[in-house]
N, CA, C and O of each residue as an XYZ file, in Angstrom:
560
protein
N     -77.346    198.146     -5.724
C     -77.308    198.878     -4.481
C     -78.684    198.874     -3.810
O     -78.763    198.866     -2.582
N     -79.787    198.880     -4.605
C     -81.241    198.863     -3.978
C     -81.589    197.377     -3.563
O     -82.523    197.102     -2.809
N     -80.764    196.477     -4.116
C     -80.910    195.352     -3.984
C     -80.941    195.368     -2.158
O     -81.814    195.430     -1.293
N     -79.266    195.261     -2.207
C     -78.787    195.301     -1.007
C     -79.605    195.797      0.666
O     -79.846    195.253      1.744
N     -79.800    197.155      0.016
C     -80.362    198.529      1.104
C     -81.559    197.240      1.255
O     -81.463    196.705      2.359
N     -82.732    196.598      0.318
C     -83.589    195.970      0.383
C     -83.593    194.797      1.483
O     -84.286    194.744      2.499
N     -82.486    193.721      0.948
C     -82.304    193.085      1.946
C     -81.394    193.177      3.331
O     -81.287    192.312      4.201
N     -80.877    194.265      3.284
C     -80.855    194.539      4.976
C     -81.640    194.875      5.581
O     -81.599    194.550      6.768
N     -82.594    195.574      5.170
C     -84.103    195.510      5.989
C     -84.666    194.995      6.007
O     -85.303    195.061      7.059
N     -85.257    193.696      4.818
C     -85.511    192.730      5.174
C     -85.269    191.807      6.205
O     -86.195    191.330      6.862
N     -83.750    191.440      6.448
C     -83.332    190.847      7.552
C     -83.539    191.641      8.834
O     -83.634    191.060      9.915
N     -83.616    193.046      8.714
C     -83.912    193.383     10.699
C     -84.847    192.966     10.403
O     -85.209    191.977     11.040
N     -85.840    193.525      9.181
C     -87.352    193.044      9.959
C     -87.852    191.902     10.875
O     -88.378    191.823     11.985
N     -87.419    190.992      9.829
C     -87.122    189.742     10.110
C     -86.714    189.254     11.642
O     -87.348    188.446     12.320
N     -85.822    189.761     11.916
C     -84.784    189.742     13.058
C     -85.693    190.186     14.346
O     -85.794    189.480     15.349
N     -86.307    191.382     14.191
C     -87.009    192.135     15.344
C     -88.459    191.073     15.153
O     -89.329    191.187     16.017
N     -88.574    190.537     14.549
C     -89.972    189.905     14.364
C     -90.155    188.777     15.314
O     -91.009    188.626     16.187
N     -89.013    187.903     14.896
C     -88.050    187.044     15.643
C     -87.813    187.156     17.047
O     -87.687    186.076     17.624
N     -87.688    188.543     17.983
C     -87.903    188.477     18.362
C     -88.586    189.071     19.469
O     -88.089    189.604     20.460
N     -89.979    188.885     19.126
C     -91.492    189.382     19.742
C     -92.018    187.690     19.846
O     -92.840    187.451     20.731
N     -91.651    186.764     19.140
C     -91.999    185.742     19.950
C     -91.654    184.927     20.543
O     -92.308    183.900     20.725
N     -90.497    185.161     21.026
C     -89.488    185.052     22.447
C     -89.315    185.583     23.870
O     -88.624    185.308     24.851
N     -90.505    186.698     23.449
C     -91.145    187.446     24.842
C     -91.140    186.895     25.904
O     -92.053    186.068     25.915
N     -90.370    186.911     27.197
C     -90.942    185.285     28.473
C     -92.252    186.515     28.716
O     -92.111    187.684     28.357
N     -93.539    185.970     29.402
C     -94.294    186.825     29.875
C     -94.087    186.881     31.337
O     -93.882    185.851     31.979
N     -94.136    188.132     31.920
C     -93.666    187.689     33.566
C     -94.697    187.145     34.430
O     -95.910    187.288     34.278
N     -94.230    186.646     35.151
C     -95.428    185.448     36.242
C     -96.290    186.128     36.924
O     -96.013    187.179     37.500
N     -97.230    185.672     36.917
C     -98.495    185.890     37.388
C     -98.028    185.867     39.302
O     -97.438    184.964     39.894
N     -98.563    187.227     39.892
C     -97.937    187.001     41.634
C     -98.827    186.199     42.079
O     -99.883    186.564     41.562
N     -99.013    185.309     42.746
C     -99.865    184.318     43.612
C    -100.574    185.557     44.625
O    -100.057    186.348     45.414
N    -101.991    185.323     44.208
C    -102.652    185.965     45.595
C    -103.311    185.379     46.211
O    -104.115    184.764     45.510
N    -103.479    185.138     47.670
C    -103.933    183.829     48.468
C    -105.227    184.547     49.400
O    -105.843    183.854     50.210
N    -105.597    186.170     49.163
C    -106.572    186.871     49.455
C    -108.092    186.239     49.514
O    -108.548    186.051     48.386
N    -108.871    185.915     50.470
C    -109.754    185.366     50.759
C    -110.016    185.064     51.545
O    -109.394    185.197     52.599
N    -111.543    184.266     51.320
C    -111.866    183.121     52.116
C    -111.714    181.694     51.780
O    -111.838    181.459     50.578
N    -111.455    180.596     52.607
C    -110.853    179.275     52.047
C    -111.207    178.495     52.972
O    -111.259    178.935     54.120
N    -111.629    176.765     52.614
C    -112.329    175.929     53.626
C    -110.988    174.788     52.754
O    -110.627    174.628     51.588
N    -110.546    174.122     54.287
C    -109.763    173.144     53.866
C    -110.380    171.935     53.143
O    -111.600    171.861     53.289
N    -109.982    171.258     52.618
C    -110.680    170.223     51.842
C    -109.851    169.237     51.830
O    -110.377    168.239     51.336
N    -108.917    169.098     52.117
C    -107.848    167.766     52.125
C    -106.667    167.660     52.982
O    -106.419    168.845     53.206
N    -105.746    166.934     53.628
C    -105.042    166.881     54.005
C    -104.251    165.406     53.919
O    -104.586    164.258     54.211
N    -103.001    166.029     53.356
C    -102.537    164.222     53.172
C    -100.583    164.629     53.651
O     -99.728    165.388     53.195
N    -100.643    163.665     54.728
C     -99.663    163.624     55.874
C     -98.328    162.595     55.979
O     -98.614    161.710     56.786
N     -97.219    162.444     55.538
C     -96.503    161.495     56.021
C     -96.167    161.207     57.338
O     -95.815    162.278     57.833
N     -96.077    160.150     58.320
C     -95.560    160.444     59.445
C     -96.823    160.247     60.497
O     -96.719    159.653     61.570
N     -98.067    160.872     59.979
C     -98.806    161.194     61.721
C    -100.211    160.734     61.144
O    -100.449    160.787     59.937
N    -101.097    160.293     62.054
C    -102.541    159.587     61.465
C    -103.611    160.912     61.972
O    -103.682    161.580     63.004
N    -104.146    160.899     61.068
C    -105.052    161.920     61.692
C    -106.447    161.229     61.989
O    -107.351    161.851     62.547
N    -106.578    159.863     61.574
C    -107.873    158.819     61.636
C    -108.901    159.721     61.160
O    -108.792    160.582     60.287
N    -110.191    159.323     62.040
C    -111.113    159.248     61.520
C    -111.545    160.536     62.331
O    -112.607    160.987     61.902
N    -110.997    161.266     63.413
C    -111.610    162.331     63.317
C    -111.976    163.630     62.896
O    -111.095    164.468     62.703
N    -113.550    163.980     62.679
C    -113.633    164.954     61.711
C    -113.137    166.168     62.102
O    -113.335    166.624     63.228
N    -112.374    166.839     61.072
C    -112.279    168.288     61.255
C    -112.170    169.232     59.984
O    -111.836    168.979     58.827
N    -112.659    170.681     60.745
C    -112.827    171.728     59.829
C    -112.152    172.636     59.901
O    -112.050    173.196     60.993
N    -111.513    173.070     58.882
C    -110.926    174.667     59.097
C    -111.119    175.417     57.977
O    -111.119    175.089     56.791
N    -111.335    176.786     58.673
C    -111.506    177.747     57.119
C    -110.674    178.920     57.751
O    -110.608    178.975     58.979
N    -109.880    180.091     56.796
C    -108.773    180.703     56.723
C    -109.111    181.683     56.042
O    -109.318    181.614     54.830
N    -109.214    182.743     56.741
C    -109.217    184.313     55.718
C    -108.076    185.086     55.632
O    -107.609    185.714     56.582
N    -107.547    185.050     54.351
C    -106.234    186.331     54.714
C    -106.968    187.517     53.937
O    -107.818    187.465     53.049
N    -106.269    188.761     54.656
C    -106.844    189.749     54.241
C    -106.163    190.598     53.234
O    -105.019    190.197     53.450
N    -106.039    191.408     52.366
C    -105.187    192.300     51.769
C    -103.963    193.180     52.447
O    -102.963    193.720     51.975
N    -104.593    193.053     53.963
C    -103.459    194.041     54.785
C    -102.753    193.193     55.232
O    -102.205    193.620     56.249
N    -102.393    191.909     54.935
C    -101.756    190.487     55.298
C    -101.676    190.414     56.660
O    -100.701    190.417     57.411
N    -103.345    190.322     56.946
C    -103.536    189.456     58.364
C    -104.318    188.618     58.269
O    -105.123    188.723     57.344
N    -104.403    187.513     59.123
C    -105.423    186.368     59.018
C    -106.213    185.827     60.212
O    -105.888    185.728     61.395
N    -107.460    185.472     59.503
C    -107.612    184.711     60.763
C    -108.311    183.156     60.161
O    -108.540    182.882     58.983
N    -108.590    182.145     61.567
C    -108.272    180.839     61.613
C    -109.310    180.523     62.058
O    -109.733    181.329     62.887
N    -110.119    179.429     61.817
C    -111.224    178.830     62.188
C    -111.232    177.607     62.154
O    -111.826    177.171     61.168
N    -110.706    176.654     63.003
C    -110.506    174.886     63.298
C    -111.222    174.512     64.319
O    -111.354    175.031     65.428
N    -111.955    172.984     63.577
C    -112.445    172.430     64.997
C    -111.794    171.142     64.476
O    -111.625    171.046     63.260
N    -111.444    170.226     65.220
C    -111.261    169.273     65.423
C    -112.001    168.349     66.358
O    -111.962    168.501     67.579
N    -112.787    167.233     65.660
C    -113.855    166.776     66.401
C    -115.143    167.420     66.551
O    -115.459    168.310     65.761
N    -115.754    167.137     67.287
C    -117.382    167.856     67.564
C    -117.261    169.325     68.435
O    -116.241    169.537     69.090
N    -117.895    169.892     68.412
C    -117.566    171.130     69.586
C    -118.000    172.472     69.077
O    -119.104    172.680     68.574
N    -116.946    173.476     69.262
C    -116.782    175.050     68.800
C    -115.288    174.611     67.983
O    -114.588    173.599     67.944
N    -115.251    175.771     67.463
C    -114.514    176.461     66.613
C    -112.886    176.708     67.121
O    -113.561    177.695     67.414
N    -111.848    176.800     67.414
C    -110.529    177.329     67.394
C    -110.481    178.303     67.065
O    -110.046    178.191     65.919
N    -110.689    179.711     67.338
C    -109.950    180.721     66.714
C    -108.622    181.294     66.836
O    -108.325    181.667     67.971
N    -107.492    181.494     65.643
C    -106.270    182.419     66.191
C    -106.589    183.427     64.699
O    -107.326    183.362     63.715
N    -105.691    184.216     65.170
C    -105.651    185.088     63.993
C    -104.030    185.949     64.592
O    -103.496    185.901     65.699
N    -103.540    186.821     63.093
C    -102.110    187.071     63.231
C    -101.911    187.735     61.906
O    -102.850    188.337     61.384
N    -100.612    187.648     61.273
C    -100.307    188.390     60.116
C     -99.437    187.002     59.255
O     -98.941    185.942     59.637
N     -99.551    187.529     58.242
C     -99.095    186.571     57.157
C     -98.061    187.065     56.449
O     -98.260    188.196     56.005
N     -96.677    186.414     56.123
C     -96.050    186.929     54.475
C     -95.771    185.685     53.775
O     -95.457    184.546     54.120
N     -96.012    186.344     52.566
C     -96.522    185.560     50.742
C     -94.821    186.559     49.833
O     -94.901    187.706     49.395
N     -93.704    185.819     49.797
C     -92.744    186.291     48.992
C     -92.517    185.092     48.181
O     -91.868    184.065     48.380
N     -93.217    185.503     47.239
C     -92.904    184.078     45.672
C     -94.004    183.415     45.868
O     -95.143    183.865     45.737
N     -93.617    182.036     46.271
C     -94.672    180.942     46.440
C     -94.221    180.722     47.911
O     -94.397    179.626     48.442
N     -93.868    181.350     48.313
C     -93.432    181.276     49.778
C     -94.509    181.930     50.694
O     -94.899    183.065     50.420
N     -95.161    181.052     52.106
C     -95.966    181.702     52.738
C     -95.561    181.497     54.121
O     -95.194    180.367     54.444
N     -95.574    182.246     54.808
C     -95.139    182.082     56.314
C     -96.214    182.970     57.499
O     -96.988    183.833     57.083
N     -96.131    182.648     58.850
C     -97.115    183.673     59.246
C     -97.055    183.716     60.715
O     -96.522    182.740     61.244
N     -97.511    184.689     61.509
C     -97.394    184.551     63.126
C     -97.970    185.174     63.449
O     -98.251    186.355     63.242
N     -98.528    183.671     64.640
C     -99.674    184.466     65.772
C     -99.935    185.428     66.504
O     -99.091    186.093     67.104
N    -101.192    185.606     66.531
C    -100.991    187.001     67.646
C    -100.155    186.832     68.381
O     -99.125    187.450     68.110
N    -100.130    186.117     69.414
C     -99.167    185.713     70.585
C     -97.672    185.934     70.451
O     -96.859    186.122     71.356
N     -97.402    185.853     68.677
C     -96.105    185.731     68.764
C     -95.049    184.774     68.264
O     -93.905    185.066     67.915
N     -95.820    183.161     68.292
C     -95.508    182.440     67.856
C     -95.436    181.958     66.464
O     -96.595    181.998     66.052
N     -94.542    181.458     65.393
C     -94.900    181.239     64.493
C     -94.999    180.105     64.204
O     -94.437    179.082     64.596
N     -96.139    180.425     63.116
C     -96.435    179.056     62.169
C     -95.162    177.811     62.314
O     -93.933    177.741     62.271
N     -96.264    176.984     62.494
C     -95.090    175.326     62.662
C     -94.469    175.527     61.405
O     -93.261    175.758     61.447
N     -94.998    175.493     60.340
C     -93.788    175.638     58.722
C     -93.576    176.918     58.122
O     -93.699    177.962     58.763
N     -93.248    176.874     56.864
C     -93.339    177.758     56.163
C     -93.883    177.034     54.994
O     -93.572    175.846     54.908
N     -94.773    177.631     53.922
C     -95.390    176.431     52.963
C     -95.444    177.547     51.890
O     -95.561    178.769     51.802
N     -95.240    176.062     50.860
C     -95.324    176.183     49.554
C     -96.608    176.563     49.091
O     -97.511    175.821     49.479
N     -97.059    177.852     48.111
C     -98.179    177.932     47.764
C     -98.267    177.847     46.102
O     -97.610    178.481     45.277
N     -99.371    176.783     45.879
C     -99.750    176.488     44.113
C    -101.255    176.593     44.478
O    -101.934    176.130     45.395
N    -101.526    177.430     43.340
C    -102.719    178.110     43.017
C    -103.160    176.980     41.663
O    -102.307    176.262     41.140
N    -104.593    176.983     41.241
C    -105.026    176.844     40.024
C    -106.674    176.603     40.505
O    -107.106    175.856     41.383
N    -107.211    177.277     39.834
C    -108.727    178.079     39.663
C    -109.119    178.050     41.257
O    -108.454    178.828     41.941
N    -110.077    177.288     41.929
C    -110.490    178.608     42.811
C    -109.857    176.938     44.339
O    -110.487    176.478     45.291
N    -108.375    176.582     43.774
C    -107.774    175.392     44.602
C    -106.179    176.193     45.065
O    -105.307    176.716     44.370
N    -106.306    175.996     46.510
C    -104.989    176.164     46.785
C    -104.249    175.350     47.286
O    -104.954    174.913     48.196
N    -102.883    174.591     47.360
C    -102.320    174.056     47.644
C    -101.160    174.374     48.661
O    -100.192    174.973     48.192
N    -101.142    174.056     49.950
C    -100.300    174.612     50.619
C     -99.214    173.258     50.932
O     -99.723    172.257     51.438
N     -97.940    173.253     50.668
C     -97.140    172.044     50.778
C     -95.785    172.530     51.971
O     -95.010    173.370     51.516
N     -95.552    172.123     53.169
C     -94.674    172.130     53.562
C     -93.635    172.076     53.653
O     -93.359    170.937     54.028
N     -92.631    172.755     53.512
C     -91.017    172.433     53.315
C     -90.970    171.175     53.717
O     -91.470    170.787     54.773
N     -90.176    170.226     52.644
C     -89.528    169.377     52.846
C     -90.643    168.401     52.575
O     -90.574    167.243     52.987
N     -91.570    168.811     51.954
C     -92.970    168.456     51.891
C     -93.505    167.346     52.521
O     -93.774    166.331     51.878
N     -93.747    167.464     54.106
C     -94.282    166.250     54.987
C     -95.579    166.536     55.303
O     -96.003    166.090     56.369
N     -96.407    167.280     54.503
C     -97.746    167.730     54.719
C     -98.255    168.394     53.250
O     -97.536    168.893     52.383
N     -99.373    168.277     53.248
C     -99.909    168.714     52.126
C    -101.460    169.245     51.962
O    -102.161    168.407     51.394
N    -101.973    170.142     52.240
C    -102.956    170.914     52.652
C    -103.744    171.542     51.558
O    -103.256    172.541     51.030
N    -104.783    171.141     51.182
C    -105.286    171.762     50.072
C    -106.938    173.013     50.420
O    -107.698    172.480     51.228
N    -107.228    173.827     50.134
C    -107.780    174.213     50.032
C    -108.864    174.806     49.094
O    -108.486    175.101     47.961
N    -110.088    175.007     49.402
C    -110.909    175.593     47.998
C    -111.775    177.297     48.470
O    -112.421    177.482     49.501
N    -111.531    178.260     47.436
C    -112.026    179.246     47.918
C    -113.635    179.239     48.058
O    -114.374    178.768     47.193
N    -114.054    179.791     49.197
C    -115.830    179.885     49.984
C    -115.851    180.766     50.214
O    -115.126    181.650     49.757
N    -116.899    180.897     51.214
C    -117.237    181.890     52.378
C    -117.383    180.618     53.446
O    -117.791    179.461     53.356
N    -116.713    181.627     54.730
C    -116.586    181.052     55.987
C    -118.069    181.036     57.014
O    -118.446    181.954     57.742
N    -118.538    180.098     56.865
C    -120.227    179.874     57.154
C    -120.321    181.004     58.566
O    -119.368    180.866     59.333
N    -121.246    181.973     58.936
C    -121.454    182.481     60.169
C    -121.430    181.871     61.122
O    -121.000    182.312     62.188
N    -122.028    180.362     60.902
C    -122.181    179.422     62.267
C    -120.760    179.248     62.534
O    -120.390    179.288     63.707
N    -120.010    179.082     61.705
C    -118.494    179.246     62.277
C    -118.182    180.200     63.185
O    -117.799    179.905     64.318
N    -118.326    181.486     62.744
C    -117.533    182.434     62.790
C    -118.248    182.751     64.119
O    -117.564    183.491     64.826
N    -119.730    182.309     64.792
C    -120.033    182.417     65.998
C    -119.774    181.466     66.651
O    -119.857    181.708     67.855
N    -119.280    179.729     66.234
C    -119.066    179.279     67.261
C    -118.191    178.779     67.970
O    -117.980    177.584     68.176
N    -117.510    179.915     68.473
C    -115.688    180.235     68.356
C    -115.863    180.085     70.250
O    -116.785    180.216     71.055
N    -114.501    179.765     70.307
C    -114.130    179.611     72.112
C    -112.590    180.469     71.976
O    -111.893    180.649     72.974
């Protein structure tokens, strides 16, 4: 009888032991909070040649953003607006009203973000910075 009583507790033990390392751990939420300078862009469909351009992107914690592009020599582009981040899902709209041409895929890994377009015809990478002042003054 002590036998028995023995090995049925043996086996929960066993059993509950079993499983603690089957745990899924839950996913890490993507936070895209920062500052960020584009660093790549790779396009099916459209040439972007040889002219240079810059953009850097702050979203804020209160999920608003703003935008800093030049394309070519010059000043700066500024828009700024609000952002939503549900999953790996990012979407966002301008002050004005208008929204973002896509909605994009966001993959994170160390201080690289990857923004991929539905249907993925764009592919946008980013690295977290600070957005240089000379930027941020030489806005039109």
């Amino acid at each position: 009888m002590m036998f028995k009583r023995f090995l049925i507790i043996a086996v929960a033990a066993l059993a509950l032991a079993g499983c603690k390392g089957h745990r899924e751990e839950p996913s890490k939420a993507i936070d895209v909070t920062g500052e960020w300078e584009l660093t790549s862009i790779t396009t099916r469909g459209a040439s972007i040649g040889g002219t240079p351009i810059a953009v850097y992107i702050n979203f804020t914690a209160e999920k608003t953003f703003e935008l800093y592009q030049m394309i070519g020599e010059g000043r700066y582009t500024y828009f700024k607006g609000t952002y939503q981040l549900s999953g790996e899902s990012l979407s966002g709209t301008y002050e004005s009203g208008k929204p973002w041409g896509s909605v994009y895929t966001v993959a994170m890994e160390g201080d690289q973000m990857t923004l991929t377009t539905n249907g993925g015809s764009e592919t946008d990478t980013y690295r977290k910075t600070t957005i240089p002042q000379a930027g941020k003054d030489n806005i039109y």
